[in-house]
């Protein structure tokens, strides 16, 4: 089943409007007036660019891209760039708002940003991808920079793409600018631990949630939807922690083994887009995967996977959202009523941007940290943020999603107020 292809205009509109609904709810709970919501309900800036790119066959394709900057009251905006055929304006806007929330939750000195290019990198050569990456940097160069807006990897972009973008930016400015972008290769000022940071952040949230639910990780049955950067590293971490990863999936289908899958073998066979299920004859659908009998479910693929239609059939006791927006608001309500502990995306997937921040700090200092130092700092940040959100949920009697939004929105609201914007 090609679930990656299913997103349509309407769904991304829902992502955007449901983000607005929860931001409004969070601001109301915190006692802010309507003006604050007016300020935060949309990004401050959205740039649309069209980029003519020479293809390998000599023809020109004009690609469309976006960069959204939600709020820069706290500091420069920060967030990834995705290359995907289904990218659209509404999605990029919603994603930039989630980045603001993530940065607020883990207390980074940033607001949220996000970029995207409508393209299918799976059908492009490396040379075409390089020209597109450089073209995008030239197109948005006026509004980005180490103290303005700092991009990073996201869906279908990686450290090579970050390297090309950093090189293009440095050429434009005529000085070396490693702090322009994060998620770079180590030799170009990348940080140890950045590649697995998102998965590690999710793992820390799983450990904390399991403690709250009294679930022992050793032997726990885990299902991971998605086998890209977050999903594959996470499956490996869960496997190494002694959990039984009984299901995984990619854009083509899902694999299930009640005794636990051989994760090392699957990692070895997966291609650079995370595809592995096409190598197997006996697969299950993504729908079946989500409804498997398990203890911990980790949606690490795309948005709108757990909806009002399947929320009643989910058997996990804990859901930790590694993807952006995998659960709809209606489904969140159903799962909360059913006593399932749902750790929301804006908290669970904030490990990536946290280590991106560490990378930027190291670039600015020109002084680099060991992997151990990075990971110890990451763990400290994530455990503290998890506890804070859990505490707000418990004391205010709200679900973890609303609690996370309350924690996430507070800093930028306060910063906007002190600046005299509202
Ligand atoms: N794209 C990642 C996210 O959605 C990382 C952003 C960053 O590192 O700045 O959190």
PDB file of C-alpha atoms in Angstrom, residues 183-346:
ATOM      1  CA  UNK A 183      22.720  18.192  10.061  1.00  0.00           C
ATOM      2  CA  UNK A 184      25.999  18.550   8.130  1.00  0.00           C
ATOM      3  CA  UNK A 185      28.577  15.784   7.717  1.00  0.00           C
ATOM      4  CA  UNK A 186      31.043  15.644  10.643  1.00  0.00           C
ATOM      5  CA  UNK A 187      33.965  16.900   8.549  1.00  0.00           C
ATOM      6  CA  UNK A 188      32.041  20.078   7.683  1.00  0.00           C
ATOM      7  CA  UNK A 189      31.144  20.975  11.256  1.00  0.00           C
ATOM      8  CA  UNK A 190      28.347  18.490  11.857  1.00  0.00           C
ATOM      9  CA  UNK A 191      27.771  17.279  15.391  1.00  0.00           C
ATOM     10  CA  UNK A 192      28.367  13.839  16.769  1.00  0.00           C
ATOM     11  CA  UNK A 193      25.022  12.232  17.511  1.00  0.00           C
ATOM     12  CA  UNK A 194      22.959  14.404  15.106  1.00  0.00           C
ATOM     13  CA  UNK A 195      22.025  11.535  12.809  1.00  0.00           C
ATOM     14  CA  UNK A 196      20.478   9.408  15.524  1.00  0.00           C
ATOM     15  CA  UNK A 197      19.300  12.324  17.684  1.00  0.00           C
ATOM     16  CA  UNK A 198      15.613  12.154  16.711  1.00  0.00           C
ATOM     17  CA  UNK A 199      15.492   8.418  17.388  1.00  0.00           C
ATOM     18  CA  UNK A 200      17.331   8.847  20.667  1.00  0.00           C
ATOM     19  CA  UNK A 201      14.893  11.550  21.749  1.00  0.00           C
ATOM     20  CA  UNK A 202      12.004   9.194  20.946  1.00  0.00           C
ATOM     21  CA  UNK A 203      13.750   6.396  22.876  1.00  0.00           C
ATOM     22  CA  UNK A 204      14.119   8.624  25.933  1.00  0.00           C
ATOM     23  CA  UNK A 205      10.402   9.481  25.741  1.00  0.00           C
ATOM     24  CA  UNK A 206       9.556   5.767  25.421  1.00  0.00           C
ATOM     25  CA  UNK A 207      11.664   4.981  28.513  1.00  0.00           C
ATOM     26  CA  UNK A 208       9.997   7.741  30.527  1.00  0.00           C
ATOM     27  CA  UNK A 209       6.485   6.812  29.348  1.00  0.00           C
ATOM     28  CA  UNK A 210       7.145   3.113  30.094  1.00  0.00           C
ATOM     29  CA  UNK A 211       8.163   4.022  33.659  1.00  0.00           C
ATOM     30  CA  UNK A 212       4.894   5.923  34.117  1.00  0.00           C
ATOM     31  CA  UNK A 213       2.903   2.961  32.797  1.00  0.00           C
ATOM     32  CA  UNK A 214       4.923   0.372  34.733  1.00  0.00           C
ATOM     33  CA  UNK A 215       6.043  -1.370  31.518  1.00  0.00           C
ATOM     34  CA  UNK A 216       9.428  -3.104  31.488  1.00  0.00           C
ATOM     35  CA  UNK A 217      11.263  -2.344  28.219  1.00  0.00           C
ATOM     36  CA  UNK A 218      13.018  -5.709  28.146  1.00  0.00           C
ATOM     37  CA  UNK A 219      10.659  -8.006  26.285  1.00  0.00           C
ATOM     38  CA  UNK A 220       8.140  -5.212  25.529  1.00  0.00           C
ATOM     39  CA  UNK A 221       6.466  -5.600  22.104  1.00  0.00           C
ATOM     40  CA  UNK A 222       7.165  -2.591  19.921  1.00  0.00           C
ATOM     41  CA  UNK A 223       5.709  -1.646  16.528  1.00  0.00           C
ATOM     42  CA  UNK A 224       7.432   1.047  14.455  1.00  0.00           C
ATOM     43  CA  UNK A 225       5.666   2.554  11.447  1.00  0.00           C
ATOM     44  CA  UNK A 226       8.281   3.915   9.035  1.00  0.00           C
ATOM     45  CA  UNK A 227      11.874   2.853   8.434  1.00  0.00           C
ATOM     46  CA  UNK A 228      13.470   6.188   7.474  1.00  0.00           C
ATOM     47  CA  UNK A 229      15.963   8.126   9.608  1.00  0.00           C
ATOM     48  CA  UNK A 230      13.873   8.158  12.789  1.00  0.00           C
ATOM     49  CA  UNK A 231      12.158   4.764  12.384  1.00  0.00           C
ATOM     50  CA  UNK A 232      15.186   2.667  11.497  1.00  0.00           C
ATOM     51  CA  UNK A 233      17.483   4.039  14.226  1.00  0.00           C
ATOM     52  CA  UNK A 234      14.643   3.731  16.696  1.00  0.00           C
ATOM     53  CA  UNK A 235      13.921   0.086  15.790  1.00  0.00           C
ATOM     54  CA  UNK A 236      17.620  -0.627  16.331  1.00  0.00           C
ATOM     55  CA  UNK A 237      17.693   1.184  19.695  1.00  0.00           C
ATOM     56  CA  UNK A 238      14.585  -0.662  20.907  1.00  0.00           C
ATOM     57  CA  UNK A 239      16.033  -3.964  19.703  1.00  0.00           C
ATOM     58  CA  UNK A 240      19.343  -3.260  21.480  1.00  0.00           C
ATOM     59  CA  UNK A 241      17.466  -2.288  24.649  1.00  0.00           C
ATOM     60  CA  UNK A 242      15.992  -5.798  24.736  1.00  0.00           C
ATOM     61  CA  UNK A 243      12.534  -4.942  23.407  1.00  0.00           C
ATOM     62  CA  UNK A 244      10.899  -7.140  20.757  1.00  0.00           C
ATOM     63  CA  UNK A 245      10.299  -5.147  17.579  1.00  0.00           C
ATOM     64  CA  UNK A 246       7.403  -7.185  16.146  1.00  0.00           C
ATOM     65  CA  UNK A 247       6.426  -4.857  13.279  1.00  0.00           C
ATOM     66  CA  UNK A 248       7.985  -2.268  10.983  1.00  0.00           C
ATOM     67  CA  UNK A 249       6.877  -0.670   7.733  1.00  0.00           C
ATOM     68  CA  UNK A 250       7.979   1.480   4.818  1.00  0.00           C
ATOM     69  CA  UNK A 251       6.104   3.317   2.073  1.00  0.00           C
ATOM     70  CA  UNK A 252       5.248   0.005   0.360  1.00  0.00           C
ATOM     71  CA  UNK A 253       4.005  -2.241   3.159  1.00  0.00           C
ATOM     72  CA  UNK A 254       4.756  -3.710   6.566  1.00  0.00           C
ATOM     73  CA  UNK A 255       6.504  -6.720   8.111  1.00  0.00           C
ATOM     74  CA  UNK A 256       5.317  -8.636  11.169  1.00  0.00           C
ATOM     75  CA  UNK A 257       6.838 -11.376  13.299  1.00  0.00           C
ATOM     76  CA  UNK A 258       5.360 -12.009  16.724  1.00  0.00           C
ATOM     77  CA  UNK A 259       8.732 -13.333  17.934  1.00  0.00           C
ATOM     78  CA  UNK A 260      10.546 -10.147  16.931  1.00  0.00           C
ATOM     79  CA  UNK A 261      12.048  -9.123  13.586  1.00  0.00           C
ATOM     80  CA  UNK A 262      15.752  -9.384  12.764  1.00  0.00           C
ATOM     81  CA  UNK A 263      16.385  -5.624  12.825  1.00  0.00           C
ATOM     82  CA  UNK A 264      20.105  -5.840  12.011  1.00  0.00           C
ATOM     83  CA  UNK A 265      19.304  -7.800   8.856  1.00  0.00           C
ATOM     84  CA  UNK A 266      16.591  -5.324   7.818  1.00  0.00           C
ATOM     85  CA  UNK A 267      18.908  -2.356   8.402  1.00  0.00           C
ATOM     86  CA  UNK A 268      21.511  -4.017   6.275  1.00  0.00           C
ATOM     87  CA  UNK A 269      19.067  -4.510   3.399  1.00  0.00           C
ATOM     88  CA  UNK A 270      17.221  -1.188   3.483  1.00  0.00           C
ATOM     89  CA  UNK A 271      17.928   1.363   0.733  1.00  0.00           C
ATOM     90  CA  UNK A 272      18.655   5.056   1.294  1.00  0.00           C
ATOM     91  CA  UNK A 273      14.913   5.893   1.231  1.00  0.00           C
ATOM     92  CA  UNK A 274      14.180   3.306   3.930  1.00  0.00           C
ATOM     93  CA  UNK A 275      12.617   0.734   1.601  1.00  0.00           C
ATOM     94  CA  UNK A 276      12.965  -2.861   2.737  1.00  0.00           C
ATOM     95  CA  UNK A 277       9.558  -4.578   2.564  1.00  0.00           C
ATOM     96  CA  UNK A 278       9.717  -5.006  -1.233  1.00  0.00           C
ATOM     97  CA  UNK A 279      12.305  -7.737  -0.581  1.00  0.00           C
ATOM     98  CA  UNK A 280       9.720  -9.915   1.170  1.00  0.00           C
ATOM     99  CA  UNK A 281       6.766 -11.909  -0.141  1.00  0.00           C
ATOM    100  CA  UNK A 282       4.683 -12.040   2.983  1.00  0.00           C
ATOM    101  CA  UNK A 283       3.822  -8.509   4.084  1.00  0.00           C
ATOM    102  CA  UNK A 284       0.901  -6.939   5.923  1.00  0.00           C
ATOM    103  CA  UNK A 285      -0.741  -3.580   5.300  1.00  0.00           C
ATOM    104  CA  UNK A 286      -0.002  -0.398   7.237  1.00  0.00           C
ATOM    105  CA  UNK A 287      -3.557  -0.529   8.575  1.00  0.00           C
ATOM    106  CA  UNK A 288      -2.931  -3.987  10.036  1.00  0.00           C
ATOM    107  CA  UNK A 289       0.428  -2.864  11.406  1.00  0.00           C
ATOM    108  CA  UNK A 290      -1.086  -0.028  13.440  1.00  0.00           C
ATOM    109  CA  UNK A 291      -3.679  -2.348  14.968  1.00  0.00           C
ATOM    110  CA  UNK A 292      -1.232  -5.098  16.009  1.00  0.00           C
ATOM    111  CA  UNK A 293      -1.358  -6.346  19.583  1.00  0.00           C
ATOM    112  CA  UNK A 294       1.661  -4.607  21.140  1.00  0.00           C
ATOM    113  CA  UNK A 295       2.783  -2.540  24.149  1.00  0.00           C
ATOM    114  CA  UNK A 296       4.370   0.428  22.401  1.00  0.00           C
ATOM    115  CA  UNK A 297       3.414   1.897  19.036  1.00  0.00           C
ATOM    116  CA  UNK A 298       5.672   4.432  17.333  1.00  0.00           C
ATOM    117  CA  UNK A 299       4.290   6.165  14.233  1.00  0.00           C
ATOM    118  CA  UNK A 300       7.522   7.358  12.574  1.00  0.00           C
ATOM    119  CA  UNK A 301       6.318   7.871   9.009  1.00  0.00           C
ATOM    120  CA  UNK A 302       3.864  10.508   7.849  1.00  0.00           C
ATOM    121  CA  UNK A 303       0.874  12.463   9.118  1.00  0.00           C
ATOM    122  CA  UNK A 304      -2.759  11.414   9.656  1.00  0.00           C
ATOM    123  CA  UNK A 305      -2.147   7.715  10.331  1.00  0.00           C
ATOM    124  CA  UNK A 306      -4.179   7.315  13.524  1.00  0.00           C
ATOM    125  CA  UNK A 307      -7.633   8.747  12.950  1.00  0.00           C
ATOM    126  CA  UNK A 308     -11.147   8.420  14.378  1.00  0.00           C
ATOM    127  CA  UNK A 309     -11.528   5.359  12.119  1.00  0.00           C
ATOM    128  CA  UNK A 310      -8.782   3.231  13.658  1.00  0.00           C
ATOM    129  CA  UNK A 311      -8.219   4.836  17.105  1.00  0.00           C
ATOM    130  CA  UNK A 312     -10.683   2.393  18.692  1.00  0.00           C
ATOM    131  CA  UNK A 313      -8.727  -0.575  17.312  1.00  0.00           C
ATOM    132  CA  UNK A 314      -5.262   0.447  18.548  1.00  0.00           C
ATOM    133  CA  UNK A 315      -4.051  -2.089  21.134  1.00  0.00           C
ATOM    134  CA  UNK A 316      -0.848  -0.395  22.368  1.00  0.00           C
ATOM    135  CA  UNK A 317      -0.720   1.081  25.902  1.00  0.00           C
ATOM    136  CA  UNK A 318       1.768   3.756  24.859  1.00  0.00           C
ATOM    137  CA  UNK A 319       1.978   5.701  21.590  1.00  0.00           C
ATOM    138  CA  UNK A 320       5.046   7.844  21.020  1.00  0.00           C
ATOM    139  CA  UNK A 321       4.816  10.061  17.933  1.00  0.00           C
ATOM    140  CA  UNK A 322       8.163  10.163  16.130  1.00  0.00           C
ATOM    141  CA  UNK A 323       6.606  11.558  12.929  1.00  0.00           C
ATOM    142  CA  UNK A 324       5.072  15.005  12.627  1.00  0.00           C
ATOM    143  CA  UNK A 325       1.279  14.918  13.009  1.00  0.00           C
ATOM    144  CA  UNK A 326       0.566  11.157  12.811  1.00  0.00           C
ATOM    145  CA  UNK A 327      -2.537  11.353  15.056  1.00  0.00           C
ATOM    146  CA  UNK A 328      -5.577  13.524  14.383  1.00  0.00           C
ATOM    147  CA  UNK A 329      -7.191  15.578  17.141  1.00  0.00           C
ATOM    148  CA  UNK A 330     -10.273  13.379  17.189  1.00  0.00           C
ATOM    149  CA  UNK A 331      -8.086  10.291  17.528  1.00  0.00           C
ATOM    150  CA  UNK A 332      -6.121  11.972  20.338  1.00  0.00           C
ATOM    151  CA  UNK A 333      -9.403  12.386  22.222  1.00  0.00           C
ATOM    152  CA  UNK A 334     -10.416   8.752  21.704  1.00  0.00           C
ATOM    153  CA  UNK A 335      -6.992   7.426  22.747  1.00  0.00           C
ATOM    154  CA  UNK A 336      -6.935   9.629  25.871  1.00  0.00           C
ATOM    155  CA  UNK A 337     -10.413   8.391  26.854  1.00  0.00           C
ATOM    156  CA  UNK A 338      -9.204   4.840  26.391  1.00  0.00           C
ATOM    157  CA  UNK A 339      -6.341   5.494  28.855  1.00  0.00           C
ATOM    158  CA  UNK A 340      -3.594   5.163  26.247  1.00  0.00           C
ATOM    159  CA  UNK A 341      -0.584   7.334  27.048  1.00  0.00           C
ATOM    160  CA  UNK A 342       0.145   9.400  23.944  1.00  0.00           C
ATOM    161  CA  UNK A 343       3.453  11.263  23.851  1.00  0.00           C
ATOM    162  CA  UNK A 344       2.931  13.983  21.201  1.00  0.00           C
ATOM    163  CA  UNK A 345       5.182  14.722  18.239  1.00  0.00           C
ATOM    164  CA  UNK A 346       6.206  18.184  19.395  1.00  0.00           C
TER     165      UNK A 346
END
